[in-house]
Coordinates of C-alpha atoms in Angstrom, one line a residue:
Chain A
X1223 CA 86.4 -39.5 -9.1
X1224 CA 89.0 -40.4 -6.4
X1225 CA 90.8 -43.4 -7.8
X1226 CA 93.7 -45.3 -7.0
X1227 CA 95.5 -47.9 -9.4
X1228 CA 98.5 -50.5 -8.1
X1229 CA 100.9 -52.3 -9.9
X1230 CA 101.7 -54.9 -10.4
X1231 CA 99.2 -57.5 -9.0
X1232 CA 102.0 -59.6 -8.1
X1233 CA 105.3 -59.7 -7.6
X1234 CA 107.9 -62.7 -7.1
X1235 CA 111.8 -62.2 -5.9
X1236 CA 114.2 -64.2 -4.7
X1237 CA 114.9 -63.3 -1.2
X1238 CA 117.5 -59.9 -1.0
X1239 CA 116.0 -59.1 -4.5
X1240 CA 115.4 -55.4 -4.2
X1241 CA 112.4 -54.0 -5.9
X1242 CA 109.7 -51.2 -6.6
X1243 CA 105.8 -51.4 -6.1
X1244 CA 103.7 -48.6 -7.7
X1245 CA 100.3 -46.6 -6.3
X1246 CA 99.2 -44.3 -9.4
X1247 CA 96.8 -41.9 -8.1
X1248 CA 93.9 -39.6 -8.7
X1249 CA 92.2 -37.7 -5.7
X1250 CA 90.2 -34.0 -5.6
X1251 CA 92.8 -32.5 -2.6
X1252 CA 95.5 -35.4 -1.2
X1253 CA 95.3 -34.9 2.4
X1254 CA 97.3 -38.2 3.0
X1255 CA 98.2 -41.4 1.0
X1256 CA 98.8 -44.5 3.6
X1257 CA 100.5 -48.2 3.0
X1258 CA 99.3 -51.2 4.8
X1259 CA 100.4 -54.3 4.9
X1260 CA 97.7 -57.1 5.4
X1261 CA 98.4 -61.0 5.8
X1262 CA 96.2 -63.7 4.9
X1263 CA 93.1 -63.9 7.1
X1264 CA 94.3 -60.5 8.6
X1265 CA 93.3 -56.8 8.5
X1266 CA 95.9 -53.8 7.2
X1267 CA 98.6 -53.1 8.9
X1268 CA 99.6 -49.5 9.3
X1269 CA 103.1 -48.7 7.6
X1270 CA 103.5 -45.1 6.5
X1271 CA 101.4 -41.8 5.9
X1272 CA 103.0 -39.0 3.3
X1273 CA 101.3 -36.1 3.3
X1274 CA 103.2 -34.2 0.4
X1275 CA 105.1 -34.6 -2.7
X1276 CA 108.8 -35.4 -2.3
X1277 CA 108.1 -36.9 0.9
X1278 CA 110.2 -39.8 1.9
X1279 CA 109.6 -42.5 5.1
X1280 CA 111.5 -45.6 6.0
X1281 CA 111.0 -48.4 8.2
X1282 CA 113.2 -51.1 8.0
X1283 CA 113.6 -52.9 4.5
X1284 CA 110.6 -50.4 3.1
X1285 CA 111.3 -47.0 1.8
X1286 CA 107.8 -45.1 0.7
X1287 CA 108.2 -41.9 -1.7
X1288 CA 105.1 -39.5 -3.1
X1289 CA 104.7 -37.1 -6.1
X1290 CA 101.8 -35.5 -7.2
X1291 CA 100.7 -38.5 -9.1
X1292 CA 101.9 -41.4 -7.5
X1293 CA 103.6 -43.4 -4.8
X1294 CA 106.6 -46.0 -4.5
X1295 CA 106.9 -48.6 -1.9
X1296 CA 110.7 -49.6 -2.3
X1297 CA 111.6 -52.9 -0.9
X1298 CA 115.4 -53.3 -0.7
X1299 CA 117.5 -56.6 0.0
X1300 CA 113.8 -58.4 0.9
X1301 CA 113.0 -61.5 3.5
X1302 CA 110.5 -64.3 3.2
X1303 CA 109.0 -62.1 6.1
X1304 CA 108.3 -59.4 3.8
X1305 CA 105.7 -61.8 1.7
X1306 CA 102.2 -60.1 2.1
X1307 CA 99.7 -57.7 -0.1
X1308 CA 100.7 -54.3 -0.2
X1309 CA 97.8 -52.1 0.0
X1310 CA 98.0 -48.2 -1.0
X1311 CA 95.1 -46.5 -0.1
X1312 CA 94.6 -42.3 -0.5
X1313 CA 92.5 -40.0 1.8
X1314 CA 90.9 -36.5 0.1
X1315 CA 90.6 -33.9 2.5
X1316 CA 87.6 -33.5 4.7
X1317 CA 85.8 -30.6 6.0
X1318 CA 85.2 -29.0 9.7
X1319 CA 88.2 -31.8 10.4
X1320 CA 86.1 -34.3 9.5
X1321 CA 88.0 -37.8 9.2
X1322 CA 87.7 -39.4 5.6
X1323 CA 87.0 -42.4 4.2
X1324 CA 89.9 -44.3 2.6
X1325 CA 90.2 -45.1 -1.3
X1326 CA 92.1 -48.1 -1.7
X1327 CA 93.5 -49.7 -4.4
X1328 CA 93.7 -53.4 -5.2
X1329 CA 96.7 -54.1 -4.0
X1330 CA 99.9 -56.0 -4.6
X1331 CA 100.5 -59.6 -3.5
X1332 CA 104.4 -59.6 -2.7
X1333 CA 106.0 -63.3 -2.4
X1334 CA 110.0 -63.6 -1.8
X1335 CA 111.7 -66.5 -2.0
X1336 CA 114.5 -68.2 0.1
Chain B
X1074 CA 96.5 -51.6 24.9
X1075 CA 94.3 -53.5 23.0
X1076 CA 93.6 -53.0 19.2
X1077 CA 90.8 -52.7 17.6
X1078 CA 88.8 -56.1 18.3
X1079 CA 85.9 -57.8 16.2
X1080 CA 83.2 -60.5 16.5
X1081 CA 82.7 -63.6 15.4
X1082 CA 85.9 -64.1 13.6
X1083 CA 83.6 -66.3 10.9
X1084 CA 80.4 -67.2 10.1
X1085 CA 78.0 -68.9 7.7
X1086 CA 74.9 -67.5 6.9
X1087 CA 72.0 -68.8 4.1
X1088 CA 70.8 -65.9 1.9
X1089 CA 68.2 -64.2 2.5
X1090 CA 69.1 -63.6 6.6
X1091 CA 70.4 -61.5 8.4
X1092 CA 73.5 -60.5 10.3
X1093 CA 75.6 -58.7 12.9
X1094 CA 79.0 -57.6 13.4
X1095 CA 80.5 -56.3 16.1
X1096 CA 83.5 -53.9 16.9
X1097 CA 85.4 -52.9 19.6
X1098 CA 87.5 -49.6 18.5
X1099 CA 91.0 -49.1 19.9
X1100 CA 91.5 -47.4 22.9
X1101 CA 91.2 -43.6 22.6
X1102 CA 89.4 -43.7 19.6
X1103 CA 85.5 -42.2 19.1
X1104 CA 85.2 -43.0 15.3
X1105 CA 84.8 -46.5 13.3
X1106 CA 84.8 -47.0 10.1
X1107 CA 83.3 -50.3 7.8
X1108 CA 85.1 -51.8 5.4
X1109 CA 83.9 -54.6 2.5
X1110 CA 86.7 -57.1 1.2
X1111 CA 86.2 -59.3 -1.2
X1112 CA 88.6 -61.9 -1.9
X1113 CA 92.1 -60.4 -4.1
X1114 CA 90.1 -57.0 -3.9
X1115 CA 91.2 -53.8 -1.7
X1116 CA 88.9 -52.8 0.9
X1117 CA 85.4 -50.6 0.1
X1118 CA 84.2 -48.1 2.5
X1119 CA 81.1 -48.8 3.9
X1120 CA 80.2 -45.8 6.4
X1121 CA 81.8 -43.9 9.1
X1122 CA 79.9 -43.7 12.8
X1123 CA 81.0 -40.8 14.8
X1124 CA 79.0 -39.2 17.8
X1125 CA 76.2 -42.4 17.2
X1126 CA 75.7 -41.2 14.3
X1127 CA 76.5 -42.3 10.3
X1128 CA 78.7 -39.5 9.1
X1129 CA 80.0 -40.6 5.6
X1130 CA 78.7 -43.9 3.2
X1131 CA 80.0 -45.2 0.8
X1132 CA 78.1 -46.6 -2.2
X1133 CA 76.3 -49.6 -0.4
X1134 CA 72.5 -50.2 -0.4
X1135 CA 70.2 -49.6 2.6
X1136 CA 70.4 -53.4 3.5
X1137 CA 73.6 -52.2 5.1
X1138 CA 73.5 -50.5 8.2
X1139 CA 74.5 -49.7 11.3
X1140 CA 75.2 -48.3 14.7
X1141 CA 77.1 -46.3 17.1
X1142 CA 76.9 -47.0 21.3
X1143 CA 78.0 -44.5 23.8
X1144 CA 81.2 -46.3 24.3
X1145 CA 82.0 -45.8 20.7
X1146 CA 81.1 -49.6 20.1
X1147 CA 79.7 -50.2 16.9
X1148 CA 77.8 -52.7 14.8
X1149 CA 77.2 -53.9 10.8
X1150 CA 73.8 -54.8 10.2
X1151 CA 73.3 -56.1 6.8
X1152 CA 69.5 -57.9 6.0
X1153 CA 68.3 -60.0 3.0
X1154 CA 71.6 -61.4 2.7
X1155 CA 73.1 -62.1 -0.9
X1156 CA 75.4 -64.5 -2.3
X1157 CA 77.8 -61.3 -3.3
X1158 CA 77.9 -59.9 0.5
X1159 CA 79.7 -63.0 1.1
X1160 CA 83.7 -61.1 2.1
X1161 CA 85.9 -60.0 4.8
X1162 CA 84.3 -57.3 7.2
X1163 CA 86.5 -55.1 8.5
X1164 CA 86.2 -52.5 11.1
X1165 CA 89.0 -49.5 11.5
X1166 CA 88.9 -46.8 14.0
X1167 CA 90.4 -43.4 14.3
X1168 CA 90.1 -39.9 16.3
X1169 CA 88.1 -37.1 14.5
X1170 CA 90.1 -34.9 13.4
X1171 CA 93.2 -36.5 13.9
X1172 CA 95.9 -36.8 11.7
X1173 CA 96.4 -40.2 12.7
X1174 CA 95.8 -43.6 10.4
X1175 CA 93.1 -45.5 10.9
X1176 CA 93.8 -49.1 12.9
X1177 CA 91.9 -52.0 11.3
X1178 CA 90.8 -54.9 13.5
X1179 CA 91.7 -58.3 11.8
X1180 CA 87.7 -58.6 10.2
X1181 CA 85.0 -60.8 10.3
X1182 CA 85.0 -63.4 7.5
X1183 CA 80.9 -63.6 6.1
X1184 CA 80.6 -66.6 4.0
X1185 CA 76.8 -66.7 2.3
X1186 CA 75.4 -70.0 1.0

């Protein structure tokens, strides 16, 4: 069964604090693994897609890595801006090109600190 | 270019009704997808419309349903409403077949009493 596991549930740094969240997966044929960032009363917001292991993305403060089991959102020197709840979420492969649902997982609720 | 849009933003509903959401996908896109959030949870999948027509569902009872328009509109119907639908409906839209993510609109929050 495609699974997806986060940790941890929540995270507090003092702001430029750098630190790691995890996405431990489990999936029958990873055709992409996506983080989104949602705010309260919000939906996701799209950050990054990786597509294979050793992949590496960056945007800003956030650096996103994959292996074959899992995936690291690395947040380095942080902002209060950056508080929110990281969401990983992975997408099996379809067939005929069929678009896939998304498994997410639970999430990680990020706060940092002036 | 407008995101992907939903209505109402909130509503209150008694159990036992019913209820529909509404979703306008982003420009370009011909597939929507429902999502069920309940509170510190990550998102469930619902079902995916595509051509009008339910393509993928996820494991939700028949009380949940829904529909497709021609301009790739959709709408979450969910009947005999129980206290544990009460959660943040959210709506994403993509492009069959594309590589692209998915683009959630900012939900519809249910609240059941």
């Amino acid at each position: 069964e495609d699974q997806v596991t986060q940790s941890p549930e929540a995270l507090r740094l003092q702001e430029g604090e750098s630190s790691s969240l995890n996405c431990s997966y489990t999936v029958s044929g990873l055709r992409g693994l996506f983080w989104y960032r949602q705010d309260p009363g919000k939906g996701p917001e799209f950050l990054f897609t990786l597509y294979s292991a050793g992949e590496e993305k960056e945007k800003e403060r956030l650096k996103a890595t994959l292996t074959k089991k899992e995936s690291f959102l690395h947040i380095t020197a942080p902002k209060p801006e950056d508080s929110a709840t990281y969401l990983c979420a992975v997408q099996a492969r379809g067939y005929g090109g069929a678009t896939n649902k998304l498994i997410f997982g639970t999430g990680t609720l990020l706060a940092v600190q002036p | 270019d407008a995101g992907v849009t939903q209505s109402p933003t909130h509503l209150i509903k008694t159990r036992g009704q019913q209820v529909t959401l509404r979703c306008s996908p982003k420009s370009g896109h011909d597939t929507v997808s429902w999502y069920q959030q309940a509170l510190g949870q990550g998102p469930q999948f619902i079902f995916q419309y595509y051509e009008e027509e339910e393509r993928q569902r996820g494991n939700f009872p028949d009380r949940f349903s829904g529909h497709q328009f021609p301009n790739y509109s959709s709408e979450l119907n969910v009947n005999a409403l129980l206290l544990g639908d009460s959660a943040l409906y959210l709506c994403a839209s993509s492009r069959q077949g594309d590589y692209s993510p998915l683009h959630f609109g900012n939900g519809t929050r249910l609240t059941v009493t």
